[in-house]
Coordinates of C-alpha atoms in Angstrom, one line a residue:
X1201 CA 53.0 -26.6 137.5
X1202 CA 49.5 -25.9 136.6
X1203 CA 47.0 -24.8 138.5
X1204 CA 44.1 -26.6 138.0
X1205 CA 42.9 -26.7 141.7
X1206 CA 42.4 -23.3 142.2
X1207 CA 38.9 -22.4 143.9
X1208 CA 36.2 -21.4 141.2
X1209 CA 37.4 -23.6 138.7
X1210 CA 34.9 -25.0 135.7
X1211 CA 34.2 -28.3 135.6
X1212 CA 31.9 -30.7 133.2
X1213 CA 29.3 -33.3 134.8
X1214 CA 29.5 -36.5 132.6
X1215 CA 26.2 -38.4 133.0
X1216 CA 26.9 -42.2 130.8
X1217 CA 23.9 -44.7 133.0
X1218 CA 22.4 -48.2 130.5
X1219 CA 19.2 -48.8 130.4
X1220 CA 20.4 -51.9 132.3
X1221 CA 22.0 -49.8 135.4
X1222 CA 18.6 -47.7 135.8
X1223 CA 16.7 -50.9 135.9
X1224 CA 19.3 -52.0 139.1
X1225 CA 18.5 -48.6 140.7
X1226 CA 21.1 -46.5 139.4
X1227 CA 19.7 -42.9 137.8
X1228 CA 20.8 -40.7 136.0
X1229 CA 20.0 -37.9 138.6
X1230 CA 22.0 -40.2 141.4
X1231 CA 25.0 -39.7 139.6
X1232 CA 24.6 -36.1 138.8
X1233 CA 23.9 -35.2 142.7
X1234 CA 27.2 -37.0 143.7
X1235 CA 29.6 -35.3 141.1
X1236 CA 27.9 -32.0 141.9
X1237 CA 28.3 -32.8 145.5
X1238 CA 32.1 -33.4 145.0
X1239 CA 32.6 -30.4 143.0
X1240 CA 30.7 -28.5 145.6
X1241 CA 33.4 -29.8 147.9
X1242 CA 36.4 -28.8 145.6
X1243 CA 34.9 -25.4 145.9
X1244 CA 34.4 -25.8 142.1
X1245 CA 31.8 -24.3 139.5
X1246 CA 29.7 -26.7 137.3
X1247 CA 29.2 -25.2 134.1
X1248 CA 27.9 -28.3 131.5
X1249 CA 25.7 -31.6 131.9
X1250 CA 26.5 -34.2 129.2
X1251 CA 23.7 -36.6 129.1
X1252 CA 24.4 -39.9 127.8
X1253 CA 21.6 -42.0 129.6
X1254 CA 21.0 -45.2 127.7
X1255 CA 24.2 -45.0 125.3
X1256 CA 26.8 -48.4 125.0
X1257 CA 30.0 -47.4 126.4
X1258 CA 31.4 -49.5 123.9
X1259 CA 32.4 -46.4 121.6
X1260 CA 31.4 -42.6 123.4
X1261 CA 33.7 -40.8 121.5
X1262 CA 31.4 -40.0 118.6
X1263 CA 28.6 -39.2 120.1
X1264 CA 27.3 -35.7 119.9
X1265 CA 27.7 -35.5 124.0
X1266 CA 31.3 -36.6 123.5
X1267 CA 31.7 -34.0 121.0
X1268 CA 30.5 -30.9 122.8
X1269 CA 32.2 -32.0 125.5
X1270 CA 35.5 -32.2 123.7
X1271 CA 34.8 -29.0 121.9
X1272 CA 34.2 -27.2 125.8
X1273 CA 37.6 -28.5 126.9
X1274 CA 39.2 -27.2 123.5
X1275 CA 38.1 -23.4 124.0
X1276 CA 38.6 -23.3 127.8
X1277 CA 35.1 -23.3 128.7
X1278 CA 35.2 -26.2 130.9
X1279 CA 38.7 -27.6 132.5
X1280 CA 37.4 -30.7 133.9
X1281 CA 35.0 -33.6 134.2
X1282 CA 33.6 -35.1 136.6
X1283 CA 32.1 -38.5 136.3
X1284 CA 30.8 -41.5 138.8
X1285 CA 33.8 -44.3 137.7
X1286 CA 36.2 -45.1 135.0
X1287 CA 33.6 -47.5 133.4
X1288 CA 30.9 -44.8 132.7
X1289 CA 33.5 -42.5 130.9
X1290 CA 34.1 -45.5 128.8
X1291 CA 34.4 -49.4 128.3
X1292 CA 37.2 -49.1 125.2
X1293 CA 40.6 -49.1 126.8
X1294 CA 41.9 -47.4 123.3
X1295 CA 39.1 -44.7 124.0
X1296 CA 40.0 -43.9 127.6
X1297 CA 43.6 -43.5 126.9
X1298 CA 42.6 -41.3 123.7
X1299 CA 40.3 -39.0 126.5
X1300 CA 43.5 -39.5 128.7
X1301 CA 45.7 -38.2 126.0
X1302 CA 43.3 -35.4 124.6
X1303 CA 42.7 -34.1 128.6
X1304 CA 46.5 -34.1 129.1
X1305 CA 47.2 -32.3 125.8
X1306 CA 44.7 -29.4 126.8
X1307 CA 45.5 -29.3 130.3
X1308 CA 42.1 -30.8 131.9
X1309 CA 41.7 -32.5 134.8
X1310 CA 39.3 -36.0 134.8
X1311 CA 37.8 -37.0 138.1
X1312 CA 36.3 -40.5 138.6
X1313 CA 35.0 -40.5 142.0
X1314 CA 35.1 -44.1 142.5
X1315 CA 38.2 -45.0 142.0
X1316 CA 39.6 -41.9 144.0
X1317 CA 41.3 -41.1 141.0
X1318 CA 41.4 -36.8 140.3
X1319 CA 43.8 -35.7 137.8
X1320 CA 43.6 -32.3 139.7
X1321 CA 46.5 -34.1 141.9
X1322 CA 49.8 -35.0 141.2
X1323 CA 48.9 -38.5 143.0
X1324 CA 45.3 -38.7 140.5
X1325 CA 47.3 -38.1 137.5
X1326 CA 50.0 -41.5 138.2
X1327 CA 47.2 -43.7 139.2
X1328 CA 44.7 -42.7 136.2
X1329 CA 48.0 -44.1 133.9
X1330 CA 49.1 -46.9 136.2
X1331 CA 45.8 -48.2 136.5
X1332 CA 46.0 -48.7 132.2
X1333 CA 49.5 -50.5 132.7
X1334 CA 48.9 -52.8 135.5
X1335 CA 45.5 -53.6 133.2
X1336 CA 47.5 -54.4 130.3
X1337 CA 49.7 -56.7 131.7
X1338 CA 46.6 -58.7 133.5
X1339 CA 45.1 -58.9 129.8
X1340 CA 48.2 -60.5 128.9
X1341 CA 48.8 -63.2 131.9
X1342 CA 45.0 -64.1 131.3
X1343 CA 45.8 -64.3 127.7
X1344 CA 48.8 -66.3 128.7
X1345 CA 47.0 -69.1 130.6
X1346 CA 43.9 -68.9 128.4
X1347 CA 46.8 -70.0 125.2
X1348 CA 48.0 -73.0 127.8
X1349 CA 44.5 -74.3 127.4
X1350 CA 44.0 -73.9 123.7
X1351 CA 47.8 -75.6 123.6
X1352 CA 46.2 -78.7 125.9
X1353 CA 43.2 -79.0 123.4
X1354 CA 45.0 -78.8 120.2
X1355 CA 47.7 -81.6 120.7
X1356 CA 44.3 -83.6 122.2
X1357 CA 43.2 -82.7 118.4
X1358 CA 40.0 -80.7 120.1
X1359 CA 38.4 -78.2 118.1
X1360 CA 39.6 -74.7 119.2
X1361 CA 36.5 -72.6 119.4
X1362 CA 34.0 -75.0 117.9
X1363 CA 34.6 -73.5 114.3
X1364 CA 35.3 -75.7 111.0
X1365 CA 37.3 -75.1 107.8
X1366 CA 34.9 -74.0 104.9
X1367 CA 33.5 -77.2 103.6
X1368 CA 33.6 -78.9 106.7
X1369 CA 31.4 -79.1 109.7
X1370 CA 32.2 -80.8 113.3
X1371 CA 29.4 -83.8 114.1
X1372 CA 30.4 -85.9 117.0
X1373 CA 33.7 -84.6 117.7
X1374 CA 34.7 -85.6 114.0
X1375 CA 35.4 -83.5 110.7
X1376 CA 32.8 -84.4 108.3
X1377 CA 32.4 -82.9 104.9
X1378 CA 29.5 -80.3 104.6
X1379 CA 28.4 -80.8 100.5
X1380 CA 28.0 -77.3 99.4
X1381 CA 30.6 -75.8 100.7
X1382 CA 32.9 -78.9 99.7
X1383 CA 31.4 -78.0 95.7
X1384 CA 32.5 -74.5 96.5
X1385 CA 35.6 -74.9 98.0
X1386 CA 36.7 -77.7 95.0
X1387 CA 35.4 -75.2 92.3
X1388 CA 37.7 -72.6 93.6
X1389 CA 41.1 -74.7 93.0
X1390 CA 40.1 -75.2 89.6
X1391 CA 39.7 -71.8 89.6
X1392 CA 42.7 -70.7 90.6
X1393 CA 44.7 -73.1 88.4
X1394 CA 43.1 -71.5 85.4
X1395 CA 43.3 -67.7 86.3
X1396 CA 46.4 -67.9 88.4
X1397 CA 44.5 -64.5 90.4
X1398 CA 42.6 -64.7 93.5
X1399 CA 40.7 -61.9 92.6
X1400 CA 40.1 -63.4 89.8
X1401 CA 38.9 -66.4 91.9
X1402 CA 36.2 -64.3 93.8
X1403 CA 35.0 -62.5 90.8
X1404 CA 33.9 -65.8 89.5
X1405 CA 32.2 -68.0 92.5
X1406 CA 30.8 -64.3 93.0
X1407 CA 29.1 -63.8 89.5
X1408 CA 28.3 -67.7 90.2
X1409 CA 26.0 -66.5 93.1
X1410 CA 27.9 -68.3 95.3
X1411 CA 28.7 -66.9 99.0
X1412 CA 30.9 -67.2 101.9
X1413 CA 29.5 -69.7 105.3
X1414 CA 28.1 -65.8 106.4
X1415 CA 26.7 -65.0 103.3
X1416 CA 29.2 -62.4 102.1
X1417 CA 30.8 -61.7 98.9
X1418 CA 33.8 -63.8 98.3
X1419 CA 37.0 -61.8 98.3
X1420 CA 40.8 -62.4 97.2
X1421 CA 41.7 -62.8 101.1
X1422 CA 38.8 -65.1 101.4
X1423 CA 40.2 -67.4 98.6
X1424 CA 43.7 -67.2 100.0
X1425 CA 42.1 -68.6 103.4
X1426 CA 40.3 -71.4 102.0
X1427 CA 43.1 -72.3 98.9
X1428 CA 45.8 -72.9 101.4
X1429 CA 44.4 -74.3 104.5
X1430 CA 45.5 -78.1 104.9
X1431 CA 42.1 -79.5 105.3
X1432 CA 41.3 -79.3 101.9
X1433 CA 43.7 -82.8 101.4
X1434 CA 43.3 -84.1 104.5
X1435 CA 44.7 -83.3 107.5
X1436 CA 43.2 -80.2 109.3
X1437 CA 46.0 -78.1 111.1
X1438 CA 45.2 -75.3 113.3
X1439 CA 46.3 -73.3 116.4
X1440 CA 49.2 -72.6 114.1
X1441 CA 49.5 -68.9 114.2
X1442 CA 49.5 -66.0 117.1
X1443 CA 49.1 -62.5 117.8
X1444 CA 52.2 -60.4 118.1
X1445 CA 49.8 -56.8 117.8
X1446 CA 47.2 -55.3 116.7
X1447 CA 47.4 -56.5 113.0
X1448 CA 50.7 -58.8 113.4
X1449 CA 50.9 -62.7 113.8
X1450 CA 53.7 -65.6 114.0
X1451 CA 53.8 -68.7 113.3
X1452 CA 53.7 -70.9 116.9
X1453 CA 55.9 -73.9 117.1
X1454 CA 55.2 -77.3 115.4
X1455 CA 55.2 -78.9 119.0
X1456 CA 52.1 -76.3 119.6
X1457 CA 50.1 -77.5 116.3
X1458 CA 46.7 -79.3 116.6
X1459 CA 45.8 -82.1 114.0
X1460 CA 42.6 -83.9 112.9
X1461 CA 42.3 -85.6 110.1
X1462 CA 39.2 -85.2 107.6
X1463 CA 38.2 -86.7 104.5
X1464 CA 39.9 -84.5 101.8
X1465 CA 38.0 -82.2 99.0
X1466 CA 40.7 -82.3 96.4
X1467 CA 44.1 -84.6 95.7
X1468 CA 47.2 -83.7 97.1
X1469 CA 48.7 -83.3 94.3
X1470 CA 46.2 -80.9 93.0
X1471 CA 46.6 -78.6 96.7
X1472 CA 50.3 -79.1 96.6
X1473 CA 50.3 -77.5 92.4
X1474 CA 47.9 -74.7 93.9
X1475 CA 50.4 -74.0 96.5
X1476 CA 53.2 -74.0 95.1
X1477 CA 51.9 -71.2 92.5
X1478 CA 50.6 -69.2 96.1
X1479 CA 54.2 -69.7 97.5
X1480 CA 55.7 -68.3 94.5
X1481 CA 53.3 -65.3 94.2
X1482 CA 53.9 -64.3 97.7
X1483 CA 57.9 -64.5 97.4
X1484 CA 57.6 -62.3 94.7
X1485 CA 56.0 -60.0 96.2
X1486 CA 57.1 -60.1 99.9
X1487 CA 58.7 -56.9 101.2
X1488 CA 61.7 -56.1 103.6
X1489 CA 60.5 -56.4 107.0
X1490 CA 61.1 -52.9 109.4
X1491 CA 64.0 -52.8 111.0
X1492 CA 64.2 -53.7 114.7
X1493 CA 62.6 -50.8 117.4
X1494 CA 65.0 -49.7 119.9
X1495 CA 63.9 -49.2 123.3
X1496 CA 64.0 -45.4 123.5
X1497 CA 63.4 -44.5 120.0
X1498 CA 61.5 -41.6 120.1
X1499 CA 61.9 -40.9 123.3
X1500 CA 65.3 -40.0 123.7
X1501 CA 66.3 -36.6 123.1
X1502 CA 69.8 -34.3 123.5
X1503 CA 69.8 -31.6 125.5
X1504 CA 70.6 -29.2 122.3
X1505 CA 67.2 -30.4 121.3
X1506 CA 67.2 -33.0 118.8
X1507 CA 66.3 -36.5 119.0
X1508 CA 69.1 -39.1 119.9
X1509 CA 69.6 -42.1 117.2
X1510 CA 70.8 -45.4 117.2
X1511 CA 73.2 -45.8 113.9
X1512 CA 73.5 -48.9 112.7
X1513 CA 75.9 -51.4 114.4
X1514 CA 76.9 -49.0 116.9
X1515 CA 75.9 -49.6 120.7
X1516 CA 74.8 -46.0 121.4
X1517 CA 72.2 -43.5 120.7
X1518 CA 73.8 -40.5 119.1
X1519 CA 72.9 -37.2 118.5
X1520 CA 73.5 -35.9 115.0
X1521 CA 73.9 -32.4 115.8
X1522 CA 75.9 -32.3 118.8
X1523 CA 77.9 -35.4 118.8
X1524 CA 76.4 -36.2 121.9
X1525 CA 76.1 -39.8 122.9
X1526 CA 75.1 -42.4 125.9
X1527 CA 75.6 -46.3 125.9
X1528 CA 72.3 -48.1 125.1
X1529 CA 73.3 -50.4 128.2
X1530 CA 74.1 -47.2 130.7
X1531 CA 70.5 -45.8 129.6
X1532 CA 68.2 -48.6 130.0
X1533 CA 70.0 -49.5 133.2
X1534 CA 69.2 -45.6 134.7
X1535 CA 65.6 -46.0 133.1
X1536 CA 65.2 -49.4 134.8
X1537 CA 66.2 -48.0 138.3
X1538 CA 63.4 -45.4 138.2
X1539 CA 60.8 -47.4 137.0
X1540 CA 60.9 -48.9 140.4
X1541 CA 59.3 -46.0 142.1
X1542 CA 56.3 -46.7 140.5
X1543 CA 55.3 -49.6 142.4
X1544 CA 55.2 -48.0 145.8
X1545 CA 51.8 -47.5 147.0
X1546 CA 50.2 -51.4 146.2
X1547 CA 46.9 -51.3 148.7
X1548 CA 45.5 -48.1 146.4
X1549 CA 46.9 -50.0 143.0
X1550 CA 44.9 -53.0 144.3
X1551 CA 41.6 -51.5 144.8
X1552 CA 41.3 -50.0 141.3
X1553 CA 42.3 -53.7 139.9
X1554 CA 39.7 -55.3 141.8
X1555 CA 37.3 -52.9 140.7
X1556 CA 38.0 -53.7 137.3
X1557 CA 37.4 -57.6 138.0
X1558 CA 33.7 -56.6 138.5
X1559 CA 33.0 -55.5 134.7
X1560 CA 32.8 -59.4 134.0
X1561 CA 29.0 -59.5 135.2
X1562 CA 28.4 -56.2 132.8
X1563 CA 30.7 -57.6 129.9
X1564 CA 28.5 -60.7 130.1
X1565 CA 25.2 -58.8 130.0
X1566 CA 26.3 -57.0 126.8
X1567 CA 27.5 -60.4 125.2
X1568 CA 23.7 -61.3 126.1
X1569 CA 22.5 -58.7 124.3
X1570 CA 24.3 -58.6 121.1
X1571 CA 23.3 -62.5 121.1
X1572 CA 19.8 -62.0 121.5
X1573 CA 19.9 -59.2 118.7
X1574 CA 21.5 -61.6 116.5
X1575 CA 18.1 -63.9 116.8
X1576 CA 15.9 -60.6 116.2
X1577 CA 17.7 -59.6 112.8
X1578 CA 17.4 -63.1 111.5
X1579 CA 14.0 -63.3 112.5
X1580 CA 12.9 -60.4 110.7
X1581 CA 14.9 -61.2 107.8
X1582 CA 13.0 -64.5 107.6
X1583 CA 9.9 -62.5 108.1
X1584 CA 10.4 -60.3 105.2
X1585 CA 11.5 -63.5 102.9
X1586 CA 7.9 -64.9 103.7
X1587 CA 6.1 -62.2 103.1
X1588 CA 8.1 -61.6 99.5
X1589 CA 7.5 -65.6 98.5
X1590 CA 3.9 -65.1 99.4
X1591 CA 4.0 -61.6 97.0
X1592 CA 2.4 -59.9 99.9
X1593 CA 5.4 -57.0 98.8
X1594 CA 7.0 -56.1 95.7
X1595 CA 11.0 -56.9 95.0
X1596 CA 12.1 -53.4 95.5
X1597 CA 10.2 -53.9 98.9
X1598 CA 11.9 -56.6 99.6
X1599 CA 15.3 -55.4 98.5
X1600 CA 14.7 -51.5 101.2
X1601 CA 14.0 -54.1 104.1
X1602 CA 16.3 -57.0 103.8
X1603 CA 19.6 -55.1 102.7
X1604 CA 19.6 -52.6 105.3
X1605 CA 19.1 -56.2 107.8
X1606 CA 21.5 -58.1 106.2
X1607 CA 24.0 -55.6 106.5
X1608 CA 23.5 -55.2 110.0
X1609 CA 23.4 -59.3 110.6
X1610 CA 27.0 -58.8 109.3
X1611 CA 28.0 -56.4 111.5
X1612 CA 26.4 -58.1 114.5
X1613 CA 28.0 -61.7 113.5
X1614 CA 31.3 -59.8 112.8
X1615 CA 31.4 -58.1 116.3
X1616 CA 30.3 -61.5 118.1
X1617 CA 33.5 -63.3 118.0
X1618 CA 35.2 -60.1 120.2
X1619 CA 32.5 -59.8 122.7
X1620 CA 32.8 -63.8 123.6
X1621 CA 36.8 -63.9 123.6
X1622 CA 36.5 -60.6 125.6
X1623 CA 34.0 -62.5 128.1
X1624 CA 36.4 -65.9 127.8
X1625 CA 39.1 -63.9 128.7
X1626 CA 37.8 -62.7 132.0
X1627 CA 36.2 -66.3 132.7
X1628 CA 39.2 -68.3 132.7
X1629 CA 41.3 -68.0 135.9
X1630 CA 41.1 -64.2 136.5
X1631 CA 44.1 -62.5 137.7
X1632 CA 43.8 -61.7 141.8
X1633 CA 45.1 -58.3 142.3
X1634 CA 47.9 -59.4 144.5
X1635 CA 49.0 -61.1 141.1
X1636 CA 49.2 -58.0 139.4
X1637 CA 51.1 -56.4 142.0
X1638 CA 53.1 -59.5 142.8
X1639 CA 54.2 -58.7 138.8
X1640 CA 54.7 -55.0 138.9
X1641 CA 57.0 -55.8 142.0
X1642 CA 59.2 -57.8 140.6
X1643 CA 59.5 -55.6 137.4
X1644 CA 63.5 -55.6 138.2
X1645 CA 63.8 -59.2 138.4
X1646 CA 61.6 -59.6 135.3
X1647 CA 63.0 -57.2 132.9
X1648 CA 66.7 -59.0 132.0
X1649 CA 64.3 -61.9 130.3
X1650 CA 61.7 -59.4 128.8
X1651 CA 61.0 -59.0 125.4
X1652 CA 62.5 -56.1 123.5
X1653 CA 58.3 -55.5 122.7
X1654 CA 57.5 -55.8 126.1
X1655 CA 60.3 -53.0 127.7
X1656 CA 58.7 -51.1 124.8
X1657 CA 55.4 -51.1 126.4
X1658 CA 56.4 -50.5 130.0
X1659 CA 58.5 -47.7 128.9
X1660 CA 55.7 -45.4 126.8
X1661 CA 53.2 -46.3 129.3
X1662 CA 55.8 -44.4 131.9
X1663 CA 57.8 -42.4 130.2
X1664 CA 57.2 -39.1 128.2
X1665 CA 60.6 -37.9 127.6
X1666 CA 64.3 -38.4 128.5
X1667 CA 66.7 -35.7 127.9
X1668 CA 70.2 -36.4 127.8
X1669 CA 73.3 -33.6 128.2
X1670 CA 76.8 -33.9 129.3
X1671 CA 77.2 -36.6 131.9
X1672 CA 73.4 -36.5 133.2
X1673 CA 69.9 -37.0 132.4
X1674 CA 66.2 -36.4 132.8
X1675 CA 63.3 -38.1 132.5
X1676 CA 60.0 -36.8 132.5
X1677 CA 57.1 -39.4 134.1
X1678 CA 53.8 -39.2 132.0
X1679 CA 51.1 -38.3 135.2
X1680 CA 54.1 -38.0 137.4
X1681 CA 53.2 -37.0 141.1
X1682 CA 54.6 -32.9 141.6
X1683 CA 56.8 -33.6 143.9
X1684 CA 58.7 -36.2 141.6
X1685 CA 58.3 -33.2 138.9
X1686 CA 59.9 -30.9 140.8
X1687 CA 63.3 -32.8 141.7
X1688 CA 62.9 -34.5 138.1
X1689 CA 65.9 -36.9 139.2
X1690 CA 69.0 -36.2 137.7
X1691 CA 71.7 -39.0 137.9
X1692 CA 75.3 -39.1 136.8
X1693 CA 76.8 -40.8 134.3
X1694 CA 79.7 -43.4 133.9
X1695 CA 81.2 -42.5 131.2
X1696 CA 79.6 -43.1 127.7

């Protein structure tokens, strides 16, 4: 058990306030009178101050602040941090559970005094990592509902998101053909019949001096994009594909499928020949897929110390080593028991949810911003351009100033599409915390239909460890109250 809330311990004050927030009253020297105020309470010692008054807390984690910080907690100096909410630690979920992780591995403490939570507790530590589960699954519900509407407006034949193919724009709720991108878009079929490359594609509209719709260069996945999309012939199909992770889609059911029709670019025949060629290319080159996860890979471990395997056609996970071995059904059924007594204490659950709803207002602010930035670049972009046609600077003038913008139009444009699904997301029928918790309690009832994925993500969110010996096992909780730690709930076995 460790002992991080013994008297005289040293602690960090984490000071993150926007420009925004200090215009709405809240300074940076509020913040830092309330965390010193608490540690003074804990009978703790504050040994660092790390300012970072007017930065995004889109991305902390490489800031110079973040750094030192880290660096403090790595040698000792500090063993915790102190800091007004969640929020102010960070915005990026992947960020807070990379602090979460880094804290745990190095046996800090992190203390957001408005949500209660103090991982100096047994009880701070299981609500700091509940409060990331029960957010994950309200990202997905909202997700959920949000897809029922795109499903409503693409059998209607509705434009998704108010984007066109390339060489098409939208003009009265109609596909209409946009010239120079149509040229484009033509010129890179005849392309492709004569190189047979992609690449080979790009290198040429590139040389060309032709561009994408944002103005970059044209690359083989570009091509790809714009060489097998169905509108080039005719018939516009989209909401046709869907997230399944971070860098994995599906393809959705044909009953899910929006149509419009559009006046075609090139023949059919002439898409169907370019096609085909793309078709065989890709079958060539298509790899075996990974084989299926199961539930505890990773996770499950013998008592002799190796990891437990699932062999192939076999219905348990076996340990190499000892020949020691539990029924995949027996173990997920002991699992699923114990998940249960995470969903005990709703009324605290519920107020860190709700206090999450509120970052809307703030998530809408930044979306504001990044939108009005947008304007600024391309203003001074346009700026520059004049003063370069009227020779009022030279072309390696021109060149030092307008790279440097463009590149950062890019980035700007490129990042705009998150921000306004991020802000979409939270728009369309928010989750109510009793939802979440109406959810998490009927985890049992849910988790026969679940998704092999979706156990997946329930279980590392929980679950650090599971140890299995000779008719009984133990599971270690990630953030598990001490009192839970200390009985570490064994449970017989049927036999395996």
């Amino acid at each position: 058990m460790r002992e991080n809330t013994a008297l005289n311990k040293s602690v960090g004050i984490w000071i993150r306030v926007s420009t925004d927030d200090q215009a709405k009253g809240e300074s940076p020297e509020h913040h830092e009178d309330r965390a010193r105020s608490y540690a003074k309470s804990r009978g703790w010692q504050v040994k660092e101050m790390y300012d970072l008054a007017g930065q995004s807390g889109k991305a902390v984690m490489q800031h110079p602040e973040a750094k030192r910080m880290m660096k403090d907690i790595e040698h000792g100096h500090i063993t915790g941090l102190v800091f007004s909410k969640l929020a102010r630690l960070s915005r990026n979920r992947r960020e807070l559970e990379d602090f979460s992780e880094f804290f745990k591995k190095h046996n800090a403490d992190l203390i957001s005094l408005s949500e209660a939570i103090d991982t100096s507790t047994a009880g701070g530590r299981m609500f700091f990592h509940l409060l990331g589960v029960f957010a994950q699954w309200e990202r997905e519900e909202i997700t959920e509902r949000v897809n029922a509407s795109v499903l409503t407006r693409a059998k209607l034949g509705k434009s998704i998101n108010g984007t066109s193919p390339y060489g098409y724009a939208w003009k009265d709720r109609k596909l209409i053909i946009k010239p120079e991108e149509a040229a484009i878009r033509r010129k890179a079929y005849e392309l492709f019949l004569q190189y047979r490359r992609k690449g080979q594609v790009a290198k040429e509209l590139n040389a060309a001096g032709y561009r994408t719709r944002n103005g970059n260069l044209w690359r083989d996945t570009s091509i790809l994009r714009i060489l097998d999309e169905s509108s080039a012939k005719g018939v516009y199909v989209f909401n046709t594909m869907r997230l399944t992770g971070t860098w994995q889609t599906e393809l959705k059911p044909e009953s899910e499928w929006g149509r419009a029709e559009c006046p075609p670019i090139v023949s059919e025949d002439l898409w169907n020949q370019v096609n085909r060629i793309i078709e065989e290319q890709l079958k060539a080159w298509k790899k075996p897929g990974k084989p299926p996860v199961h539930l505890f890979s990773g996770l499950a471990h013998c008592s002799c110390g190796h990891k437990m395997y699932v062999a192939a056609n076999t219905p348990k996970y076996f340990c190499r080593k000892c020949r020691n071995k539990i029924a995949i059904v027996d173990l997920e059924n002991i699992v699923r028991e114990e998940l249960k007594m995470f969903f005990g204490q709703s009324e605290r659950v519920a107020g860190h949810l709700q206090e999450a709803n509120r970052n809307l207002t703030e998530k809408s602010a930044l979306l504001g911003t990044h939108q009005r930035e947008i304007v600024k670049v391309r203003e001074e972009m346009h700026q520059t351009h004049q003063l370069y046609l009227h020779k009022q600077i030279s072309g390696d003038g021109f060149r030092d100033f307008y790279t440097p913008a463009e590149e950062r139009l890019n980035q700007l444009v490129t990042e705009l599409p998150k921000l306004e699904a991020e802000v979409d997301l939270l728009k369309v029928n928010k989750l109510s915390a009793d939802d979440v918790l109406h959810e998490s309690r009927s985890l049992d009832k849910q988790w026969p239909t679940m998704s092999i994925m979706d156990k997946r993500k329930v279980v590392e969110a929980l679950i650090e460890k599971i140890v299995i010996s000779d008719g009984a096992i133990d599971i270690t909780y990630s953030h598990l109250p001490t009192s839970i730690e200390q009985c570490k709930n064994q449970q017989r076995l049927g036999p395996g």
